[in-house]
Amino acid sequence: MTPSLELVFTIEAEIDPPRSAGPAPHGERLHIPIIGGRVHGPRLTGRVLPGGSDWPLIEPDGTSRIEARYTLEAEDGTLIYVVNKGMRVSSDTVRERLRAGESVAPSDFYMRAAPVFDAPDGPHRWLSESLFVTSLAPQGRRIVIDVYRVE
């Protein structure tokens, strides 16, 4: 049976401007603070708690390896830990525009990730018992993350 995808919710994460940790042997490491946001959709509603971070590694060829860690708070108060790893492939021009905080059409780059959710027993446990993929669309100081459950 071929898997299908079900859109389960959207995360709109608010971020601070990226800060560079400088050049390193494998590329440039950035720190992007996650300062809040909201979650909405058919299977989950809530908010993004401040205090998370994305630590992308910009490789010498320009590919960005994403590694974000943050917490969602469901509408019922349940805390859900998220580790979202993925990649962005774009031209130098698009990369510069994104880094400057400009909005860029999602069709101008490839940005996907595979989040892992750590949810406690209860109504949100399904998040820990499924596989997910996301499409990510930076929009200035906000990133829109559509979360799909692999069925």
C-alpha positions as a printed NumPy array, in Angstrom:
array([[ 0.   ,  0.   ,  0.   ],
       [ 1.349,  3.429, -0.944],
       [ 1.429,  5.875,  1.985],
       [-0.566,  9.06 ,  1.743],
       [-0.309, 12.353,  3.592],
       [-2.885, 13.976,  5.858],
       [-2.516, 17.675,  6.733],
       [-2.976, 17.645, 10.519],
       [-2.044, 21.206, 11.525],
       [-0.007, 24.284, 10.694],
       [ 2.61 , 25.874, 12.933],
       [ 3.259, 29.589, 12.508],
       [ 6.494, 30.122, 14.432],
       [ 7.743, 33.627, 15.183],
       [11.522, 33.995, 15.087],
       [14.204, 36.537, 15.903],
       [16.841, 37.395, 13.291],
       [19.521, 34.731, 12.811],
       [22.893, 35.122, 14.499],
       [26.013, 33.536, 13.082],
       [28.331, 31.424, 15.214],
       [30.931, 31.978, 12.482],
       [32.663, 29.686, 10.038],
       [33.45 , 26.13 , 11.075],
       [34.956, 23.104,  9.309],
       [31.564, 21.91 ,  8.001],
       [30.043, 25.32 ,  7.261],
       [28.465, 28.222,  9.11 ],
       [26.266, 27.523, 12.137],
       [23.376, 29.93 , 12.732],
       [21.254, 30.402, 15.836],
       [17.641, 31.403, 15.222],
       [15.593, 31.962, 18.413],
       [11.968, 30.797, 18.292],
       [10.011, 33.398, 20.264],
       [ 6.398, 32.23 , 19.983],
       [ 3.642, 31.528, 17.525],
       [ 0.466, 29.571, 17.057],
       [-0.709, 26.125, 16.005],
       [-3.988, 25.618, 14.159],
       [-5.6  , 22.886, 12.156],
       [-7.955, 19.965, 12.144],
       [-6.034, 17.816, 14.673],
       [-4.228, 20.31 , 16.952],
       [-4.694, 23.865, 18.185],
       [-2.434, 25.749, 20.543],
       [ 0.671, 27.886, 20.633],
       [ 4.423, 27.779, 20.185],
       [ 6.166, 28.563, 23.461],
       [ 9.093, 30.989, 23.448],
       [12.518, 29.574, 24.211],
       [13.105, 27.175, 21.34 ],
       [15.816, 27.494, 18.721],
       [16.778, 26.439, 15.243],
       [20.505, 25.761, 14.74 ],
       [20.879, 25.37 , 10.973],
       [24.243, 24.491,  9.479],
       [24.89 , 26.248,  6.176],
       [27.194, 23.891,  4.295],
       [29.857, 25.18 ,  1.875],
       [27.586, 24.412, -1.119],
       [24.791, 26.514,  0.456],
       [22.581, 23.613,  1.571],
       [21.084, 24.321,  4.979],
       [20.719, 21.44 ,  7.447],
       [17.878, 22.371,  9.802],
       [17.694, 21.283, 13.43 ],
       [14.979, 23.015, 15.431],
       [13.912, 22.169, 18.977],
       [10.91 , 23.797, 20.591],
       [ 7.745, 23.218, 22.603],
       [ 4.103, 23.38 , 21.574],
       [ 1.37 , 23.929, 24.126],
       [-1.925, 22.384, 23.046],
       [-5.146, 24.25 , 23.736],
       [-5.791, 21.942, 26.718],
       [-2.406, 22.862, 28.274],
       [-0.518, 19.71 , 27.215],
       [ 3.169, 20.369, 26.477],
       [ 4.559, 18.671, 23.36 ],
       [ 8.297, 18.644, 22.661],
       [ 9.335, 18.895, 19.001],
       [12.606, 18.064, 17.24 ],
       [12.375, 19.038, 13.584],
       [15.281, 18.083, 11.295],
       [15.393, 18.797,  7.602],
       [17.006, 20.726,  4.811],
       [16.738, 23.763,  2.601],
       [18.241, 23.935, -0.887],
       [18.226, 27.308, -2.606],
       [20.219, 29.619, -4.801],
       [22.67 , 32.083, -3.261],
       [20.279, 34.927, -4.069],
       [17.328, 33.256, -2.327],
       [19.502, 32.351,  0.668],
       [20.592, 36.003,  1.034],
       [16.982, 37.209,  0.801],
       [15.803, 34.695,  3.401],
       [18.635, 35.633,  5.751],
       [17.687, 39.308,  5.399],
       [14.169, 38.422,  6.575],
       [12.483, 38.913,  3.224],
       [ 9.511, 36.836,  2.145],
       [10.371, 34.479, -0.707],
       [ 7.909, 32.36 , -2.677],
       [ 8.106, 28.709, -1.499],
       [ 8.411, 27.649, -5.155],
       [11.836, 29.387, -5.258],
       [13.493, 26.847, -2.936],
       [13.146, 23.338, -1.506],
       [12.587, 23.176,  2.277],
       [11.307, 20.024,  3.971],
       [11.711, 18.409,  7.377],
       [10.668, 15.383,  9.415],
       [ 9.534, 16.353, 12.921],
       [ 9.454, 13.998, 15.868],
       [ 6.908, 14.811, 18.572],
       [ 7.201, 13.775, 22.217],
       [ 3.689, 13.932, 23.662],
       [ 2.545, 12.463, 26.987],
       [-0.172,  9.869, 27.4  ],
       [-3.585, 11.323, 26.707],
       [-5.377, 12.888, 23.756],
       [-2.196, 13.977, 21.958],
       [-0.331, 10.659, 22.222],
       [-1.002, 10.034, 18.507],
       [ 1.759, 12.58 , 17.795],
       [ 4.345, 10.246, 19.352],
       [ 2.959,  7.24 , 17.501],
       [ 3.088,  8.503, 13.909],
       [ 5.585,  9.674, 11.314],
       [ 5.345, 13.201,  9.909],
       [ 6.8  , 15.367,  7.169],
       [ 6.593, 19.118,  6.839],
       [ 6.851, 21.801,  4.244],
       [ 8.341, 25.024,  5.563],
       [ 7.858, 28.532,  4.208],
       [ 9.823, 31.385,  5.805],
       [ 7.879, 34.655,  5.659],
       [10.052, 37.371,  7.118],
       [10.265, 36.846, 10.874],
       [ 7.759, 33.985, 10.767],
       [ 7.964, 30.444,  9.444],
       [ 4.834, 28.625,  8.313],
       [ 5.19 , 24.872,  8.822],
       [ 2.514, 22.606,  7.362],
       [ 2.593, 19.286,  9.234],
       [ 1.483, 16.123,  7.417],
       [ 0.949, 12.725,  9.038],
       [ 2.164,  9.826,  6.911],
       [-0.711,  7.339,  6.659]])
